[in-house]
mmCIF file of C-alpha atoms in Angstrom:
data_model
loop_
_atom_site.group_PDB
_atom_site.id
_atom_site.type_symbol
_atom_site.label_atom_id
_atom_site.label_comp_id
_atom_site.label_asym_id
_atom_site.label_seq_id
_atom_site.Cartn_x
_atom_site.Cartn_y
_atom_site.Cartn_z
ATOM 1 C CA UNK L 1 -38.429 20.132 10.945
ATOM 2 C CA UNK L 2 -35.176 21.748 11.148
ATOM 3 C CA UNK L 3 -33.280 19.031 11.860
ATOM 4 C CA UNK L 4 -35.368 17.130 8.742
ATOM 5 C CA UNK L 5 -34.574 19.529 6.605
ATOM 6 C CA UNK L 6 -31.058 18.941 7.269
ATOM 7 C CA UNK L 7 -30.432 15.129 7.034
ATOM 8 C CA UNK L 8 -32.311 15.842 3.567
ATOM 9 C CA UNK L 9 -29.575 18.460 3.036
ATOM 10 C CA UNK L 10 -26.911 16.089 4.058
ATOM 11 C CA UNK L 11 -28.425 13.267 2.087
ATOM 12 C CA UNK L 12 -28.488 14.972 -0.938
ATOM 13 C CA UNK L 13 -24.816 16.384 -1.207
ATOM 14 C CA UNK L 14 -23.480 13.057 -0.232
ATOM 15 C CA UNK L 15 -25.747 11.492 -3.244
ATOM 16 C CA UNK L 16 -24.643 14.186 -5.402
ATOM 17 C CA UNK L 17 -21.253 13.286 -4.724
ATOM 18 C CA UNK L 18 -20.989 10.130 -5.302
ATOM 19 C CA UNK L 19 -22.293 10.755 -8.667
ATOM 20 C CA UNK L 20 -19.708 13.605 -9.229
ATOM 21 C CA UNK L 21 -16.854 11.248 -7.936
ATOM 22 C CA UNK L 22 -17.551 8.109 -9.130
ATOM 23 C CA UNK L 23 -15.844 6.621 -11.755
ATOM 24 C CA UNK L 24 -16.931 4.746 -14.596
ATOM 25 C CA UNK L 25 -15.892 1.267 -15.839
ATOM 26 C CA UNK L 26 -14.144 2.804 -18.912
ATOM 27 C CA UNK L 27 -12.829 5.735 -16.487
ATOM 28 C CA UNK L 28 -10.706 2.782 -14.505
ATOM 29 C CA UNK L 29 -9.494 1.034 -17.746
ATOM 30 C CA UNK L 30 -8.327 4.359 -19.123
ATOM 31 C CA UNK L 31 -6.024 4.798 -16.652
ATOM 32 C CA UNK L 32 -5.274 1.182 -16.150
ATOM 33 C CA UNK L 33 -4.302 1.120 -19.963
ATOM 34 C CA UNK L 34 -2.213 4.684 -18.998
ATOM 35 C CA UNK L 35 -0.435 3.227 -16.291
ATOM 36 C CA UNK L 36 0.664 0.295 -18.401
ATOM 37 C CA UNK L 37 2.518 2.506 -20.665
ATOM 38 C CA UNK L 38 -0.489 4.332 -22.411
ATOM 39 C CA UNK L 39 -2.461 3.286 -25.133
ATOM 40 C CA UNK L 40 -0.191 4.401 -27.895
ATOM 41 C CA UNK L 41 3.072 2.512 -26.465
ATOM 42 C CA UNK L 42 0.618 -0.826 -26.230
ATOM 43 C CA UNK L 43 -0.582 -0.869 -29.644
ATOM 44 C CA UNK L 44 3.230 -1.224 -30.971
ATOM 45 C CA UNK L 45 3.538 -4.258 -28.876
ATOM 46 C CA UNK L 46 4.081 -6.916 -31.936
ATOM 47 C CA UNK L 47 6.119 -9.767 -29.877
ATOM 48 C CA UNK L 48 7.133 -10.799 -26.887
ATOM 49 C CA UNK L 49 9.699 -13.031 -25.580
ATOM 50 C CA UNK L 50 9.943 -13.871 -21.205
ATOM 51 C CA UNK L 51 12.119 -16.402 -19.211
ATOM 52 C CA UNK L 52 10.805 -16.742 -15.813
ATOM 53 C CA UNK L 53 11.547 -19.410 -13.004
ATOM 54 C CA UNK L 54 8.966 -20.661 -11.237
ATOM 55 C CA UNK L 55 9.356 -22.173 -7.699
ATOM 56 C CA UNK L 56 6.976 -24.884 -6.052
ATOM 57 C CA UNK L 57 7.593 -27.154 -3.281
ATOM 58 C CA UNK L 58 11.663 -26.160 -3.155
ATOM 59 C CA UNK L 59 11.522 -26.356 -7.049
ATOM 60 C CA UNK L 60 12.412 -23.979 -9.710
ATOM 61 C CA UNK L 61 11.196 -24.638 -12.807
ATOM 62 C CA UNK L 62 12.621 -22.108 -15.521
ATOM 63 C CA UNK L 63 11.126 -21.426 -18.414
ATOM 64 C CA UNK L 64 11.077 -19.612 -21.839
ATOM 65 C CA UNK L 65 7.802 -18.173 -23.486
ATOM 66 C CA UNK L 66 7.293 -16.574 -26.981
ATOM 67 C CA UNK L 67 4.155 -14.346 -27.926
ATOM 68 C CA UNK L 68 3.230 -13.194 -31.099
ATOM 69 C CA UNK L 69 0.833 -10.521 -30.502
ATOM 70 C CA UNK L 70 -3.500 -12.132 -31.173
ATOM 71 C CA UNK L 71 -0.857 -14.926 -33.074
ATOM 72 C CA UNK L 72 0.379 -17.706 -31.085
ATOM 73 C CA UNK L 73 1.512 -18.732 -27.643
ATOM 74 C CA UNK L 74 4.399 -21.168 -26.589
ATOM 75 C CA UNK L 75 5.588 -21.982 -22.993
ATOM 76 C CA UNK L 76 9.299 -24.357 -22.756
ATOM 77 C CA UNK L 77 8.967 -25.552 -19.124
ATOM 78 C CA UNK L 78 11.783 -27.405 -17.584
ATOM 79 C CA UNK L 79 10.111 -29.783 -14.654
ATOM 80 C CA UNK L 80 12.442 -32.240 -13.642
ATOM 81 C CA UNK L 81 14.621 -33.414 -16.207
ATOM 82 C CA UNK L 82 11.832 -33.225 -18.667
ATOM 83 C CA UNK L 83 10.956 -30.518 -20.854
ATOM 84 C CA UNK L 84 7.080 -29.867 -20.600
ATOM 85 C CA UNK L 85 5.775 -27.568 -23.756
ATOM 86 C CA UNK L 86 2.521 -25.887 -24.369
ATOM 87 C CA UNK L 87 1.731 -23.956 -27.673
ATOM 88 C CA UNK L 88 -1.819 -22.138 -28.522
ATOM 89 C CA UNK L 89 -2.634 -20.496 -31.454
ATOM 90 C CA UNK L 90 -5.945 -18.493 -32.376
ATOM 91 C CA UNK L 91 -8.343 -21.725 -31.873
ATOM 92 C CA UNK L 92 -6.157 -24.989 -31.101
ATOM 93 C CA UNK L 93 -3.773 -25.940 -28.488
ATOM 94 C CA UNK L 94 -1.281 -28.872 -28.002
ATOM 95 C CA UNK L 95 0.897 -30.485 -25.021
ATOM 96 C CA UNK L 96 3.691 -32.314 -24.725
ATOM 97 C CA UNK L 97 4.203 -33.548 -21.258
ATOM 98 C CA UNK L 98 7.011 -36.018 -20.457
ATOM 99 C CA UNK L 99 6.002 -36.510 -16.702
ATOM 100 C CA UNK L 100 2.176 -37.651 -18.109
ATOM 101 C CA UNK L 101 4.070 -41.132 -20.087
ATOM 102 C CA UNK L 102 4.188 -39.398 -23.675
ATOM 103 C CA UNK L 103 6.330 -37.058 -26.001
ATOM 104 C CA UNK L 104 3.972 -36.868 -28.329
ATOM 105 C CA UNK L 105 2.057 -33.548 -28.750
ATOM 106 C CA UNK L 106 -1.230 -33.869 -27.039
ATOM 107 C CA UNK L 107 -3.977 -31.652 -28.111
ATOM 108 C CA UNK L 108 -5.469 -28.821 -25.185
ATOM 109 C CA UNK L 109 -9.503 -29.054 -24.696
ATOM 110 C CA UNK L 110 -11.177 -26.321 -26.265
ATOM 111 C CA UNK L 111 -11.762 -24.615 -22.433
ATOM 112 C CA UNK L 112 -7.553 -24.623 -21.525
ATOM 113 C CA UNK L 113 -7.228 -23.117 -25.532
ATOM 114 C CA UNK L 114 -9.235 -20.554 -24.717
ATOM 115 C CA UNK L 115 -7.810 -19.743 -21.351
ATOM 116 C CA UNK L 116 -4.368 -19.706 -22.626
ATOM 117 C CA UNK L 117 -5.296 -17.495 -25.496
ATOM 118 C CA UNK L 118 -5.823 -14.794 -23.329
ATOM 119 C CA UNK L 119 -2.203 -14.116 -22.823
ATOM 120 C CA UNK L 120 -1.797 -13.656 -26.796
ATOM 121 C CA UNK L 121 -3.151 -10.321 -26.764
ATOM 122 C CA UNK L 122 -0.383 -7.981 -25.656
ATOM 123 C CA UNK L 123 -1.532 -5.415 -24.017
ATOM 124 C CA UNK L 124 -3.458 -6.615 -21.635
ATOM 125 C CA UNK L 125 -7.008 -7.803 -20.797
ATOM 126 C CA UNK L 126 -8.375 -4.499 -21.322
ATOM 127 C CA UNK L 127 -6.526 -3.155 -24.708
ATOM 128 C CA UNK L 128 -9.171 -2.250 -27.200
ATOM 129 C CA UNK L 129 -11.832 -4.756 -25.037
ATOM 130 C CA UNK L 130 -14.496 -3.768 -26.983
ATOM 131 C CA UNK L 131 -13.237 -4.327 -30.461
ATOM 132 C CA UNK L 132 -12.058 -8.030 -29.245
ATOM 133 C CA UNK L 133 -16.236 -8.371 -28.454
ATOM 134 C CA UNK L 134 -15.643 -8.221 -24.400
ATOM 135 C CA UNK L 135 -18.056 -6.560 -22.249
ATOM 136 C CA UNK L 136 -16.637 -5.157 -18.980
ATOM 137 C CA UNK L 137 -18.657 -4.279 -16.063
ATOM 138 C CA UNK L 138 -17.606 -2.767 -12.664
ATOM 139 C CA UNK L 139 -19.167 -4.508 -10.068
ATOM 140 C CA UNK L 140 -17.920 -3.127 -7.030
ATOM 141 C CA UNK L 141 -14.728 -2.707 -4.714
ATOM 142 C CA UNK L 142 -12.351 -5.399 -2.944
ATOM 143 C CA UNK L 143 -9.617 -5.094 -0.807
ATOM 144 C CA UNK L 144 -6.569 -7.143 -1.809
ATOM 145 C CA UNK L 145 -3.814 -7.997 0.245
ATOM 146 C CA UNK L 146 -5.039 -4.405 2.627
ATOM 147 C CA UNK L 147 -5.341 -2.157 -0.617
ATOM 148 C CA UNK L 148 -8.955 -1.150 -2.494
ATOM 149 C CA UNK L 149 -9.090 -1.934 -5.563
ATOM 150 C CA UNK L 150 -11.780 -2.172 -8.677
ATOM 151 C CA UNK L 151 -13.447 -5.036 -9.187
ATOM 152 C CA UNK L 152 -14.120 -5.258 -13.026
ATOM 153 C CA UNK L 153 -15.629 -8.196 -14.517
ATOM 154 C CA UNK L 154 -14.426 -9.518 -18.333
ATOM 155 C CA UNK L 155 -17.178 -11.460 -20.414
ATOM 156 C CA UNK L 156 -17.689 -12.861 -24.182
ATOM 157 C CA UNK L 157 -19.992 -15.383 -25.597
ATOM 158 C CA UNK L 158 -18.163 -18.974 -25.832
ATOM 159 C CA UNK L 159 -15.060 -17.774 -23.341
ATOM 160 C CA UNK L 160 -14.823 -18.229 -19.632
ATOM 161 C CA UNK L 161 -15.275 -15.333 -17.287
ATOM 162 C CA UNK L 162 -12.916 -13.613 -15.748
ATOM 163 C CA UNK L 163 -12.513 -11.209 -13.021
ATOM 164 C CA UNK L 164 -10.039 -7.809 -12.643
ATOM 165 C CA UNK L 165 -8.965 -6.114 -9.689
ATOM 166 C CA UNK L 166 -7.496 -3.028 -10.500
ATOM 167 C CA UNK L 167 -5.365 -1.324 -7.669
ATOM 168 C CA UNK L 168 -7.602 1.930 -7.016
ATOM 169 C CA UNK L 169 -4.054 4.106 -6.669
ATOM 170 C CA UNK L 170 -2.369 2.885 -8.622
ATOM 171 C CA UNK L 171 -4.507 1.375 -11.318
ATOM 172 C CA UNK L 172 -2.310 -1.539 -11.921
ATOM 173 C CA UNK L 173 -4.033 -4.806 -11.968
ATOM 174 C CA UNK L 174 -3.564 -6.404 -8.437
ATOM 175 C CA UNK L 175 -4.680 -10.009 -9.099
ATOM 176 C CA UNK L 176 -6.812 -11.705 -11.860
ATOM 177 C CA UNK L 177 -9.476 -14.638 -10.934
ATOM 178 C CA UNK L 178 -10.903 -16.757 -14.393
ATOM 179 C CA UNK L 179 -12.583 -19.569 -14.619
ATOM 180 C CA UNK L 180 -11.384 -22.309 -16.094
ATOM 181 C CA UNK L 181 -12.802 -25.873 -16.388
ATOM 182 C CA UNK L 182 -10.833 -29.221 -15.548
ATOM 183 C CA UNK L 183 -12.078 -32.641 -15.679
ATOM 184 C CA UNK L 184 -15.258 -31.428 -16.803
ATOM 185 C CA UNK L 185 -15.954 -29.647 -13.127
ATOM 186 C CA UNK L 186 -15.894 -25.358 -12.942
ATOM 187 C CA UNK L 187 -12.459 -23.769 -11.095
ATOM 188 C CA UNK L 188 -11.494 -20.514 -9.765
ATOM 189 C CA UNK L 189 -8.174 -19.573 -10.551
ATOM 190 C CA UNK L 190 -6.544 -16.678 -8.834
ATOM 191 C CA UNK L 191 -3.534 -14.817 -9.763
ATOM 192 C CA UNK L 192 -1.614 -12.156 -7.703
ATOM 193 C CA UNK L 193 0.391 -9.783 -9.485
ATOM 194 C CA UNK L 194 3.501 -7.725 -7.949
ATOM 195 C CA UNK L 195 6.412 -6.093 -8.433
ATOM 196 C CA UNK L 196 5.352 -3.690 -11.334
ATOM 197 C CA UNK L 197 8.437 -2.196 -12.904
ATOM 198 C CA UNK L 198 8.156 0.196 -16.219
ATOM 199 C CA UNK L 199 11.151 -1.343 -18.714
ATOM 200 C CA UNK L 200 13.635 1.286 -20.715
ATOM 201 C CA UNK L 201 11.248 0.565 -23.423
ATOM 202 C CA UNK L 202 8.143 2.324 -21.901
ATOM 203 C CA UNK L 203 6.211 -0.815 -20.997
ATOM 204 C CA UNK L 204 5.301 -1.353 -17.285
ATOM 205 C CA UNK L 205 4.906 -5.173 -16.059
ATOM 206 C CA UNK L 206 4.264 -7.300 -12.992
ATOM 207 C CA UNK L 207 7.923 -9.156 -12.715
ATOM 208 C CA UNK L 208 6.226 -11.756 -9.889
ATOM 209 C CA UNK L 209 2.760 -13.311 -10.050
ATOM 210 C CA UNK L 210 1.609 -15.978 -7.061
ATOM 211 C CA UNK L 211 -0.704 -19.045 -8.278
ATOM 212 C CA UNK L 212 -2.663 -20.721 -5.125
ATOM 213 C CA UNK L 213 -2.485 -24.692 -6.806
ATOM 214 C CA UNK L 214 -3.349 -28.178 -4.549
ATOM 215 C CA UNK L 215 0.391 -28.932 -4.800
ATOM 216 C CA UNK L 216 1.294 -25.183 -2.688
ATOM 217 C CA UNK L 217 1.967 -21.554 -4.015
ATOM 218 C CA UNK L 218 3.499 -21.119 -7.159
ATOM 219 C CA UNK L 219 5.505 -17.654 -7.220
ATOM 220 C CA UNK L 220 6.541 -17.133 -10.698
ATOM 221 C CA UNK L 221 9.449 -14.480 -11.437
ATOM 222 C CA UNK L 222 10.513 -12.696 -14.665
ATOM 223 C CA UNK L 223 14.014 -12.382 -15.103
ATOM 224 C CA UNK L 224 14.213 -11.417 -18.836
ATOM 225 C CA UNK L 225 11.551 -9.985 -21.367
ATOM 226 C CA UNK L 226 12.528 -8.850 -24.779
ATOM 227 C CA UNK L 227 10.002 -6.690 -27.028
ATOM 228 C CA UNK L 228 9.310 -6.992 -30.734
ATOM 229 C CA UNK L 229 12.100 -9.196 -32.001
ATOM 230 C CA UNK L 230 11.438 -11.514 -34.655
ATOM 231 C CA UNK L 231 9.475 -14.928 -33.637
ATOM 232 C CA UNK L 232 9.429 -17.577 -36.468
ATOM 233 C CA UNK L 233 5.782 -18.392 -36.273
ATOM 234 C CA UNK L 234 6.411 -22.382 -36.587
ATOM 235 C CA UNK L 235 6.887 -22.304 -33.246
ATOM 236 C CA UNK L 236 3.242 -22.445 -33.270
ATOM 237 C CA UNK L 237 2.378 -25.105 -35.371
ATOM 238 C CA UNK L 238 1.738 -28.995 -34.176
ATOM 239 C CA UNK L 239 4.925 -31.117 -34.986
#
């Protein structure tokens, strides 16, 4: 009886525990959104303008990318020779891709649109989720690359999912899987994020993200982000 009594003791302060020490899904984005630069420093984020080079294969591919904050997208890749551009606004998308036999602009399938648009909202996947009409739910812990992290799960009617894994010391994000949809057919897409550096301006950013693609790993590295100058919006629009 004794020894009952005391695995029910036992039981019941590790239970208790776990409820006094467990964190809620909201908890973790908190302090995700505080590590980032706080909540306050994100919502001034207007625009955004990166060049990054990319390297695939024993290629660098540099590029220059221009966000307008919940505005517009557009991506200036050099591949090549050729200059391949990609430009998303709130509900269309166009392409021009030299290597696929065309200059002209191409328009983006509603599922790539949508994936793309993610990156026009500034501060992150998480800032002010719930007003954008997200639902985030915590489904459980991952290690990633030998550290624990927070696996929190992103969903809205009419997007694709897309899957979080927030460092659990740090409470950056460590890498991002979403589903996206080519040739008709359902894809994972993971992204590793590294390198987090906070800029003079208060803002605190991955400067190298890894891509797993059929062609190889795609290790993408910032070399030059500029906050809130002017963008002239046309860049948007479909020539």
């Amino acid at each position: 009886m004794q020894v009952t009594k005391w695995v029910a003791v036992t039981l019941t302060v590790l239970l208790l525990g776990g409820k006094v020490f467990a964190q809620s899904v909201d908890d973790i984005i908190a302090k995700n959104i505080d590590a980032m630069g706080g909540q306050d420093k994100l919502a001034t984020l207007n625009t955004v303008y990166e060049e990054t080079t990319s390297s695939i294969m024993g290629n660098d591919l540099p590029a220059k990318i221009w966000v307008v904050n919940n505005v517009g997208f557009r991506m200036e890749m050099e591949m090549m020779g050729s200059k391949m551009v990609t430009v998303v606004n709130k509900d269309k998308g166009w392409m021009i891709n030299p290597m696929a036999g065309s200059t002209d602009p191409q328009p983006l399938p509603d599922e790539a649109v949508k994936t793309f648009a993610r990156r026009m909202t500034l501060g992150g996947a998480f800032f002010n989720y719930k007003d954008r009409g997200y639902t985030a739910t915590l489904v459980g812990k991952e290690s990633v690359n030998g550290k624990d992290t927070y696996k929190i799960k992103m969903t809205k009617t009419g997007e694709p999912d897309a899957t979080y894994y927030v460092d659990a010391t740090t409470y950056y994000v460590d890498k991002s899987s979403t589903t996206t949809f080519m040739n008709g057919q359902s894809v994972e897409q993971d992204i590793i994020f590294t390198d987090y550096k906070k800029t003079p301006e208060g803002f605190v950013l991955p400067n190298s993200y890894t891509m797993e693609l059929p062609q190889g790993e795609l290790v993408t590295t910032m070399t030059k982000v500029v906050f809130n100058q002017p963008i002239d919006t046309t860049k948007f629009q479909n020539p």
